[in-house]
């Protein structure tokens, strides 16, 4: 199978929204009046971001999901994407499920594959997504005139929220790399989160005009919230008593039926939640006056959200337990696993 047959067979599809899709030197997108183009790129490199033996259907899903997650974080509606692919060989038994996983998620979000590049080389998947977001009034002087959710809008007193569940992807990674033992039922739940993350596109759209700042959680909650704090020039206090319950698989461990050698320490659970990475949930801030609106956005997008802290004027990130007592922040790295 040659390069062009490969593109034709697996990556050429009708593109009813785009003016021009795969097959010419450029694709063409028509922006609607009053809309800005939101653009983001994410690269997945074999062995660094995923195991080469990963189920190709799941890998196709994840490669696009991590990109859609960036659009979600900006409150942008997905329009289209390009796919730059380096492949060791043109293997139809790999390409078929890969393209199916990729295009199924694309269809679910109305996001059209409009072009790309294909080359022989070590497995590497690079996607660029294009989305649209309405022009809007600048939130403050010096801010861009957009309705996009930015990292720079958090204000002292704002609530901090996260969507969905956190930490399970990291738990799965620890188990798959042999650093911990998980019962099969738990590993299956956690592995789903690692390999098939859910981009929170509908929530991002519903939060436009409600959230003051947002980011998606790809490197861990503390790190990605840290970006919001840095860009907004503020600090924050987070409640670890709430955070620990964000681990979806935590429920399994609190059941008496799990054998002792599988028990997850609170420290390890918190590490996964606070610094795990690969979650692809949203962390966002909103003024306290918007609590009802945040709940409405959550309901409208069928996406659970949890309020986990507050933005402070004082810089820095403070962790407290369920009683408000300080908790030492030892969660910024995963060295504990390597001990
Ligand atoms: P060029 O040489 O002009 O860069 P190519 O010959 O590489 O173009 O690609 C031919 C067409 O196929 C282009 O429209 C390109 O966008 C598209 N294409 C190439 N690889 C992919 C891919 N992996 N997925 C989707 N479209 C692709
Ligand atoms: Mg080319």
PDB file of N, CA and C in Angstrom, residues 166-249:
ATOM      1  N   UNK A 166     -10.425  12.473  38.774  1.00  0.00           N
ATOM      2  CA  UNK A 166      -8.991  12.712  38.593  1.00  0.00           C
ATOM      3  C   UNK A 166      -8.173  11.576  39.194  1.00  0.00           C
ATOM      4  N   UNK A 167      -7.027  11.290  38.588  1.00  0.00           N
ATOM      5  CA  UNK A 167      -6.043  10.398  39.204  1.00  0.00           C
ATOM      6  C   UNK A 167      -6.067   8.970  38.726  1.00  0.00           C
ATOM      7  N   UNK A 168      -7.173   8.556  38.122  1.00  0.00           N
ATOM      8  CA  UNK A 168      -7.297   7.142  37.744  1.00  0.00           C
ATOM      9  C   UNK A 168      -6.366   6.773  36.590  1.00  0.00           C
ATOM     10  N   UNK A 169      -6.127   7.727  35.677  1.00  0.00           N
ATOM     11  CA  UNK A 169      -5.210   7.444  34.567  1.00  0.00           C
ATOM     12  C   UNK A 169      -3.816   7.143  35.115  1.00  0.00           C
ATOM     13  N   UNK A 170      -3.402   7.908  36.106  1.00  0.00           N
ATOM     14  CA  UNK A 170      -2.077   7.696  36.685  1.00  0.00           C
ATOM     15  C   UNK A 170      -2.003   6.357  37.417  1.00  0.00           C
ATOM     16  N   UNK A 171      -3.102   6.038  38.096  1.00  0.00           N
ATOM     17  CA  UNK A 171      -3.158   4.753  38.796  1.00  0.00           C
ATOM     18  C   UNK A 171      -2.979   3.607  37.791  1.00  0.00           C
ATOM     19  N   UNK A 172      -3.662   3.708  36.659  1.00  0.00           N
ATOM     20  CA  UNK A 172      -3.541   2.673  35.628  1.00  0.00           C
ATOM     21  C   UNK A 172      -2.110   2.585  35.114  1.00  0.00           C
ATOM     22  N   UNK A 173      -1.482   3.747  34.910  1.00  0.00           N
ATOM     23  CA  UNK A 173      -0.107   3.764  34.412  1.00  0.00           C
ATOM     24  C   UNK A 173       0.829   3.072  35.397  1.00  0.00           C
ATOM     25  N   UNK A 174       0.644   3.367  36.682  1.00  0.00           N
ATOM     26  CA  UNK A 174       1.490   2.739  37.704  1.00  0.00           C
ATOM     27  C   UNK A 174       1.343   1.224  37.654  1.00  0.00           C
ATOM     28  N   UNK A 175       0.100   0.763  37.479  1.00  0.00           N
ATOM     29  CA  UNK A 175      -0.142  -0.677  37.444  1.00  0.00           C
ATOM     30  C   UNK A 175       0.416  -1.302  36.159  1.00  0.00           C
ATOM     31  N   UNK A 176       0.185  -0.632  35.012  1.00  0.00           N
ATOM     32  CA  UNK A 176       0.632  -1.182  33.732  1.00  0.00           C
ATOM     33  C   UNK A 176       2.151  -1.218  33.643  1.00  0.00           C
ATOM     34  N   UNK A 177       2.811  -0.324  34.375  1.00  0.00           N
ATOM     35  CA  UNK A 177       4.266  -0.321  34.372  1.00  0.00           C
ATOM     36  C   UNK A 177       4.843  -1.146  35.518  1.00  0.00           C
ATOM     37  N   UNK A 178       3.954  -1.861  36.222  1.00  0.00           N
ATOM     38  CA  UNK A 178       4.405  -2.833  37.214  1.00  0.00           C
ATOM     39  C   UNK A 178       4.845  -2.242  38.537  1.00  0.00           C
ATOM     40  N   UNK A 179       4.499  -0.979  38.801  1.00  0.00           N
ATOM     41  CA  UNK A 179       4.898  -0.375  40.078  1.00  0.00           C
ATOM     42  C   UNK A 179       3.870  -0.589  41.171  1.00  0.00           C
ATOM     43  N   UNK A 180       2.670  -1.019  40.797  1.00  0.00           N
ATOM     44  CA  UNK A 180       1.707  -1.409  41.821  1.00  0.00           C
ATOM     45  C   UNK A 180       0.764  -2.457  41.268  1.00  0.00           C
ATOM     46  N   UNK A 181       0.077  -3.085  42.202  1.00  0.00           N
ATOM     47  CA  UNK A 181      -0.800  -4.185  41.890  1.00  0.00           C
ATOM     48  C   UNK A 181      -2.236  -3.700  42.015  1.00  0.00           C
ATOM     49  N   UNK A 182      -3.065  -3.947  41.007  1.00  0.00           N
ATOM     50  CA  UNK A 182      -4.475  -3.562  41.112  1.00  0.00           C
ATOM     51  C   UNK A 182      -5.345  -4.761  40.774  1.00  0.00           C
ATOM     52  N   UNK A 183      -6.470  -4.926  41.497  1.00  0.00           N
ATOM     53  CA  UNK A 183      -7.419  -5.962  41.094  1.00  0.00           C
ATOM     54  C   UNK A 183      -7.922  -5.656  39.674  1.00  0.00           C
ATOM     55  N   UNK A 184      -8.235  -6.686  38.901  1.00  0.00           N
ATOM     56  CA  UNK A 184      -8.644  -6.496  37.508  1.00  0.00           C
ATOM     57  C   UNK A 184      -9.786  -5.498  37.344  1.00  0.00           C
ATOM     58  N   UNK A 185     -10.790  -5.595  38.237  1.00  0.00           N
ATOM     59  CA  UNK A 185     -11.963  -4.716  38.102  1.00  0.00           C
ATOM     60  C   UNK A 185     -11.552  -3.254  38.223  1.00  0.00           C
ATOM     61  N   UNK A 186     -10.596  -2.977  39.103  1.00  0.00           N
ATOM     62  CA  UNK A 186     -10.131  -1.608  39.313  1.00  0.00           C
ATOM     63  C   UNK A 186      -9.277  -1.163  38.131  1.00  0.00           C
ATOM     64  N   UNK A 187      -8.390  -2.055  37.707  1.00  0.00           N
ATOM     65  CA  UNK A 187      -7.508  -1.713  36.589  1.00  0.00           C
ATOM     66  C   UNK A 187      -8.322  -1.397  35.336  1.00  0.00           C
ATOM     67  N   UNK A 188      -9.386  -2.143  35.108  1.00  0.00           N
ATOM     68  CA  UNK A 188     -10.195  -1.904  33.913  1.00  0.00           C
ATOM     69  C   UNK A 188     -10.830  -0.522  33.916  1.00  0.00           C
ATOM     70  N   UNK A 189     -11.330  -0.100  35.084  1.00  0.00           N
ATOM     71  CA  UNK A 189     -11.918   1.237  35.196  1.00  0.00           C
ATOM     72  C   UNK A 189     -10.841   2.300  34.980  1.00  0.00           C
ATOM     73  N   UNK A 190      -9.700   2.096  35.662  1.00  0.00           N
ATOM     74  CA  UNK A 190      -8.626   3.084  35.594  1.00  0.00           C
ATOM     75  C   UNK A 190      -8.038   3.152  34.180  1.00  0.00           C
ATOM     76  N   UNK A 191      -7.899   2.007  33.555  1.00  0.00           N
ATOM     77  CA  UNK A 191      -7.293   1.932  32.230  1.00  0.00           C
ATOM     78  C   UNK A 191      -8.134   2.637  31.168  1.00  0.00           C
ATOM     79  N   UNK A 192      -9.429   2.548  31.342  1.00  0.00           N
ATOM     80  CA  UNK A 192     -10.356   3.254  30.451  1.00  0.00           C
ATOM     81  C   UNK A 192     -10.079   4.756  30.504  1.00  0.00           C
ATOM     82  N   UNK A 193      -9.807   5.258  31.707  1.00  0.00           N
ATOM     83  CA  UNK A 193      -9.530   6.690  31.875  1.00  0.00           C
ATOM     84  C   UNK A 193      -8.184   7.060  31.234  1.00  0.00           C
ATOM     85  N   UNK A 194      -7.232   6.151  31.300  1.00  0.00           N
ATOM     86  CA  UNK A 194      -5.919   6.412  30.706  1.00  0.00           C
ATOM     87  C   UNK A 194      -5.984   6.389  29.182  1.00  0.00           C
ATOM     88  N   UNK A 195      -6.683   5.393  28.665  1.00  0.00           N
ATOM     89  CA  UNK A 195      -6.615   5.146  27.225  1.00  0.00           C
ATOM     90  C   UNK A 195      -7.739   5.790  26.422  1.00  0.00           C
ATOM     91  N   UNK A 196      -8.847   6.099  27.079  1.00  0.00           N
ATOM     92  CA  UNK A 196      -9.953   6.727  26.351  1.00  0.00           C
ATOM     93  C   UNK A 196     -10.523   7.906  27.119  1.00  0.00           C
ATOM     94  N   UNK A 197      -9.715   8.949  27.314  1.00  0.00           N
ATOM     95  CA  UNK A 197     -10.211  10.105  28.070  1.00  0.00           C
ATOM     96  C   UNK A 197     -11.372  10.790  27.339  1.00  0.00           C
ATOM     97  N   UNK A 198     -12.214  11.443  28.115  1.00  0.00           N
ATOM     98  CA  UNK A 198     -13.394  12.132  27.588  1.00  0.00           C
ATOM     99  C   UNK A 198     -13.132  13.631  27.536  1.00  0.00           C
ATOM    100  N   UNK A 199     -12.953  14.211  26.350  1.00  0.00           N
ATOM    101  CA  UNK A 199     -12.748  15.663  26.308  1.00  0.00           C
ATOM    102  C   UNK A 199     -14.042  16.386  26.711  1.00  0.00           C
ATOM    103  N   UNK A 200     -13.914  17.398  27.569  1.00  0.00           N
ATOM    104  CA  UNK A 200     -15.097  18.047  28.154  1.00  0.00           C
ATOM    105  C   UNK A 200     -15.572  19.232  27.330  1.00  0.00           C
ATOM    106  N   UNK A 201     -15.806  18.942  26.045  1.00  0.00           N
ATOM    107  CA  UNK A 201     -16.143  20.006  25.096  1.00  0.00           C
ATOM    108  C   UNK A 201     -17.464  20.701  25.463  1.00  0.00           C
ATOM    109  N   UNK A 202     -18.489  19.925  25.788  1.00  0.00           N
ATOM    110  CA  UNK A 202     -19.801  20.523  26.079  1.00  0.00           C
ATOM    111  C   UNK A 202     -19.722  21.403  27.329  1.00  0.00           C
ATOM    112  N   UNK A 203     -18.965  20.962  28.318  1.00  0.00           N
ATOM    113  CA  UNK A 203     -18.815  21.778  29.533  1.00  0.00           C
ATOM    114  C   UNK A 203     -18.096  23.089  29.204  1.00  0.00           C
ATOM    115  N   UNK A 204     -17.019  23.003  28.437  1.00  0.00           N
ATOM    116  CA  UNK A 204     -16.279  24.218  28.066  1.00  0.00           C
ATOM    117  C   UNK A 204     -17.189  25.234  27.380  1.00  0.00           C
ATOM    118  N   UNK A 205     -18.028  24.753  26.471  1.00  0.00           N
ATOM    119  CA  UNK A 205     -18.954  25.654  25.770  1.00  0.00           C
ATOM    120  C   UNK A 205     -19.941  26.277  26.748  1.00  0.00           C
ATOM    121  N   UNK A 206     -20.440  25.455  27.684  1.00  0.00           N
ATOM    122  CA  UNK A 206     -21.450  25.940  28.635  1.00  0.00           C
ATOM    123  C   UNK A 206     -20.851  26.923  29.643  1.00  0.00           C
ATOM    124  N   UNK A 207     -19.536  26.885  29.809  1.00  0.00           N
ATOM    125  CA  UNK A 207     -18.881  27.767  30.793  1.00  0.00           C
ATOM    126  C   UNK A 207     -18.513  29.133  30.224  1.00  0.00           C
ATOM    127  N   UNK A 208     -18.707  29.321  28.906  1.00  0.00           N
ATOM    128  CA  UNK A 208     -18.420  30.648  28.325  1.00  0.00           C
ATOM    129  C   UNK A 208     -19.302  31.690  28.994  1.00  0.00           C
ATOM    130  N   UNK A 209     -18.695  32.769  29.452  1.00  0.00           N
ATOM    131  CA  UNK A 209     -19.459  33.817  30.121  1.00  0.00           C
ATOM    132  C   UNK A 209     -19.760  33.493  31.577  1.00  0.00           C
ATOM    133  N   UNK A 210     -19.370  32.317  32.051  1.00  0.00           N
ATOM    134  CA  UNK A 210     -19.599  31.907  33.445  1.00  0.00           C
ATOM    135  C   UNK A 210     -18.270  31.776  34.185  1.00  0.00           C
ATOM    136  N   UNK A 211     -17.346  30.984  33.620  1.00  0.00           N
ATOM    137  CA  UNK A 211     -16.032  30.784  34.247  1.00  0.00           C
ATOM    138  C   UNK A 211     -15.161  32.017  34.003  1.00  0.00           C
ATOM    139  N   UNK A 212     -14.307  32.327  34.979  1.00  0.00           N
ATOM    140  CA  UNK A 212     -13.388  33.459  34.828  1.00  0.00           C
ATOM    141  C   UNK A 212     -12.058  33.011  34.222  1.00  0.00           C
ATOM    142  N   UNK A 213     -11.701  31.719  34.399  1.00  0.00           N
ATOM    143  CA  UNK A 213     -10.466  31.169  33.835  1.00  0.00           C
ATOM    144  C   UNK A 213     -10.642  29.659  33.722  1.00  0.00           C
ATOM    145  N   UNK A 214      -9.895  29.039  32.816  1.00  0.00           N
ATOM    146  CA  UNK A 214      -9.970  27.576  32.670  1.00  0.00           C
ATOM    147  C   UNK A 214      -8.698  27.046  32.039  1.00  0.00           C
ATOM    148  N   UNK A 215      -8.420  25.775  32.300  1.00  0.00           N
ATOM    149  CA  UNK A 215      -7.331  25.045  31.648  1.00  0.00           C
ATOM    150  C   UNK A 215      -7.736  23.578  31.653  1.00  0.00           C
ATOM    151  N   UNK A 216      -7.168  22.788  30.752  1.00  0.00           N
ATOM    152  CA  UNK A 216      -7.430  21.353  30.858  1.00  0.00           C
ATOM    153  C   UNK A 216      -6.276  20.699  31.625  1.00  0.00           C
ATOM    154  N   UNK A 217      -6.587  19.578  32.252  1.00  0.00           N
ATOM    155  CA  UNK A 217      -5.624  18.930  33.146  1.00  0.00           C
ATOM    156  C   UNK A 217      -4.937  17.810  32.385  1.00  0.00           C
ATOM    157  N   UNK A 218      -3.767  18.128  31.836  1.00  0.00           N
ATOM    158  CA  UNK A 218      -2.994  17.106  31.135  1.00  0.00           C
ATOM    159  C   UNK A 218      -1.769  16.696  31.951  1.00  0.00           C
ATOM    160  N   UNK A 219      -1.235  17.617  32.733  1.00  0.00           N
ATOM    161  CA  UNK A 219      -0.003  17.334  33.492  1.00  0.00           C
ATOM    162  C   UNK A 219      -0.238  17.153  34.981  1.00  0.00           C
ATOM    163  N   UNK A 220      -1.481  17.113  35.403  1.00  0.00           N
ATOM    164  CA  UNK A 220      -1.790  17.009  36.826  1.00  0.00           C
ATOM    165  C   UNK A 220      -2.455  18.286  37.319  1.00  0.00           C
ATOM    166  N   UNK A 221      -3.407  18.136  38.256  1.00  0.00           N
ATOM    167  CA  UNK A 221      -4.194  19.273  38.745  1.00  0.00           C
ATOM    168  C   UNK A 221      -3.317  20.409  39.268  1.00  0.00           C
ATOM    169  N   UNK A 222      -2.354  20.095  40.129  1.00  0.00           N
ATOM    170  CA  UNK A 222      -1.571  21.173  40.744  1.00  0.00           C
ATOM    171  C   UNK A 222      -0.789  21.951  39.694  1.00  0.00           C
ATOM    172  N   UNK A 223      -0.213  21.227  38.745  1.00  0.00           N
ATOM    173  CA  UNK A 223       0.558  21.881  37.689  1.00  0.00           C
ATOM    174  C   UNK A 223      -0.317  22.747  36.800  1.00  0.00           C
ATOM    175  N   UNK A 224      -1.467  22.222  36.400  1.00  0.00           N
ATOM    176  CA  UNK A 224      -2.310  22.973  35.466  1.00  0.00           C
ATOM    177  C   UNK A 224      -3.061  24.110  36.160  1.00  0.00           C
ATOM    178  N   UNK A 225      -3.472  23.896  37.420  1.00  0.00           N
ATOM    179  CA  UNK A 225      -4.012  25.024  38.191  1.00  0.00           C
ATOM    180  C   UNK A 225      -2.926  26.076  38.373  1.00  0.00           C
ATOM    181  N   UNK A 226      -1.693  25.610  38.569  1.00  0.00           N
ATOM    182  CA  UNK A 226      -0.549  26.521  38.698  1.00  0.00           C
ATOM    183  C   UNK A 226      -0.431  27.453  37.497  1.00  0.00           C
ATOM    184  N   UNK A 227      -0.742  26.945  36.302  1.00  0.00           N
ATOM    185  CA  UNK A 227      -0.701  27.803  35.103  1.00  0.00           C
ATOM    186  C   UNK A 227      -1.738  28.918  35.220  1.00  0.00           C
ATOM    187  N   UNK A 228      -2.930  28.575  35.700  1.00  0.00           N
ATOM    188  CA  UNK A 228      -3.971  29.603  35.871  1.00  0.00           C
ATOM    189  C   UNK A 228      -3.503  30.642  36.899  1.00  0.00           C
ATOM    190  N   UNK A 229      -2.931  30.175  37.999  1.00  0.00           N
ATOM    191  CA  UNK A 229      -2.486  31.096  39.052  1.00  0.00           C
ATOM    192  C   UNK A 229      -1.418  32.038  38.514  1.00  0.00           C
ATOM    193  N   UNK A 230      -0.479  31.458  37.794  1.00  0.00           N
ATOM    194  CA  UNK A 230       0.623  32.251  37.231  1.00  0.00           C
ATOM    195  C   UNK A 230       0.099  33.279  36.232  1.00  0.00           C
ATOM    196  N   UNK A 231      -0.744  32.817  35.314  1.00  0.00           N
ATOM    197  CA  UNK A 231      -1.248  33.736  34.272  1.00  0.00           C
ATOM    198  C   UNK A 231      -2.164  34.798  34.856  1.00  0.00           C
ATOM    199  N   UNK A 232      -2.841  34.486  35.964  1.00  0.00           N
ATOM    200  CA  UNK A 232      -3.787  35.431  36.561  1.00  0.00           C
ATOM    201  C   UNK A 232      -3.146  36.275  37.652  1.00  0.00           C
ATOM    202  N   UNK A 233      -1.932  35.922  38.092  1.00  0.00           N
ATOM    203  CA  UNK A 233      -1.269  36.678  39.150  1.00  0.00           C
ATOM    204  C   UNK A 233      -1.970  36.554  40.489  1.00  0.00           C
ATOM    205  N   UNK A 234      -2.425  35.346  40.821  1.00  0.00           N
ATOM    206  CA  UNK A 234      -3.142  35.097  42.075  1.00  0.00           C
ATOM    207  C   UNK A 234      -2.602  33.819  42.722  1.00  0.00           C
ATOM    208  N   UNK A 235      -3.112  33.487  43.921  1.00  0.00           N
ATOM    209  CA  UNK A 235      -2.795  32.233  44.585  1.00  0.00           C
ATOM    210  C   UNK A 235      -4.066  31.439  44.816  1.00  0.00           C
ATOM    211  N   UNK A 236      -3.955  30.314  45.561  1.00  0.00           N
ATOM    212  CA  UNK A 236      -5.145  29.488  45.770  1.00  0.00           C
ATOM    213  C   UNK A 236      -5.005  28.623  47.008  1.00  0.00           C
ATOM    214  N   UNK A 237      -6.151  28.223  47.545  1.00  0.00           N
ATOM    215  CA  UNK A 237      -6.217  27.233  48.617  1.00  0.00           C
ATOM    216  C   UNK A 237      -7.088  26.078  48.132  1.00  0.00           C
ATOM    217  N   UNK A 238      -6.561  24.853  48.236  1.00  0.00           N
ATOM    218  CA  UNK A 238      -7.287  23.663  47.778  1.00  0.00           C
ATOM    219  C   UNK A 238      -7.584  22.742  48.948  1.00  0.00           C
ATOM    220  N   UNK A 239      -8.762  22.141  48.942  1.00  0.00           N
ATOM    221  CA  UNK A 239      -9.195  21.231  49.999  1.00  0.00           C
ATOM    222  C   UNK A 239      -8.873  19.786  49.590  1.00  0.00           C
ATOM    223  N   UNK A 240      -7.861  19.188  50.236  1.00  0.00           N
ATOM    224  CA  UNK A 240      -7.478  17.814  49.868  1.00  0.00           C
ATOM    225  C   UNK A 240      -8.521  16.795  50.340  1.00  0.00           C
ATOM    226  N   UNK A 241      -9.307  17.177  51.351  1.00  0.00           N
ATOM    227  CA  UNK A 241     -10.376  16.292  51.832  1.00  0.00           C
ATOM    228  C   UNK A 241     -11.421  16.061  50.750  1.00  0.00           C
ATOM    229  N   UNK A 242     -11.653  17.074  49.919  1.00  0.00           N
ATOM    230  CA  UNK A 242     -12.571  16.918  48.787  1.00  0.00           C
ATOM    231  C   UNK A 242     -11.841  16.236  47.632  1.00  0.00           C
ATOM    232  N   UNK A 243     -10.589  16.669  47.404  1.00  0.00           N
ATOM    233  CA  UNK A 243      -9.844  16.167  46.244  1.00  0.00           C
ATOM    234  C   UNK A 243      -9.706  14.652  46.273  1.00  0.00           C
ATOM    235  N   UNK A 244      -9.476  14.080  47.456  1.00  0.00           N
ATOM    236  CA  UNK A 244      -9.202  12.638  47.516  1.00  0.00           C
ATOM    237  C   UNK A 244     -10.387  11.822  47.004  1.00  0.00           C
ATOM    238  N   UNK A 245     -11.581  12.398  47.093  1.00  0.00           N
ATOM    239  CA  UNK A 245     -12.770  11.689  46.605  1.00  0.00           C
ATOM    240  C   UNK A 245     -12.951  11.778  45.092  1.00  0.00           C
ATOM    241  N   UNK A 246     -12.056  12.469  44.412  1.00  0.00           N
ATOM    242  CA  UNK A 246     -12.178  12.612  42.960  1.00  0.00           C
ATOM    243  C   UNK A 246     -11.640  11.397  42.203  1.00  0.00           C
ATOM    244  N   UNK A 247     -10.936  10.511  42.906  1.00  0.00           N
ATOM    245  CA  UNK A 247     -10.433   9.287  42.283  1.00  0.00           C
ATOM    246  C   UNK A 247     -11.619   8.343  42.077  1.00  0.00           C
ATOM    247  N   UNK A 248     -11.946   8.053  40.812  1.00  0.00           N
ATOM    248  CA  UNK A 248     -13.132   7.231  40.539  1.00  0.00           C
ATOM    249  C   UNK A 248     -12.999   5.851  41.169  1.00  0.00           C
ATOM    250  N   UNK A 249     -11.779   5.315  41.139  1.00  0.00           N
ATOM    251  CA  UNK A 249     -11.594   3.956  41.636  1.00  0.00           C
ATOM    252  C   UNK A 249     -11.457   3.902  43.155  1.00  0.00           C
TER     253      UNK A 249
END
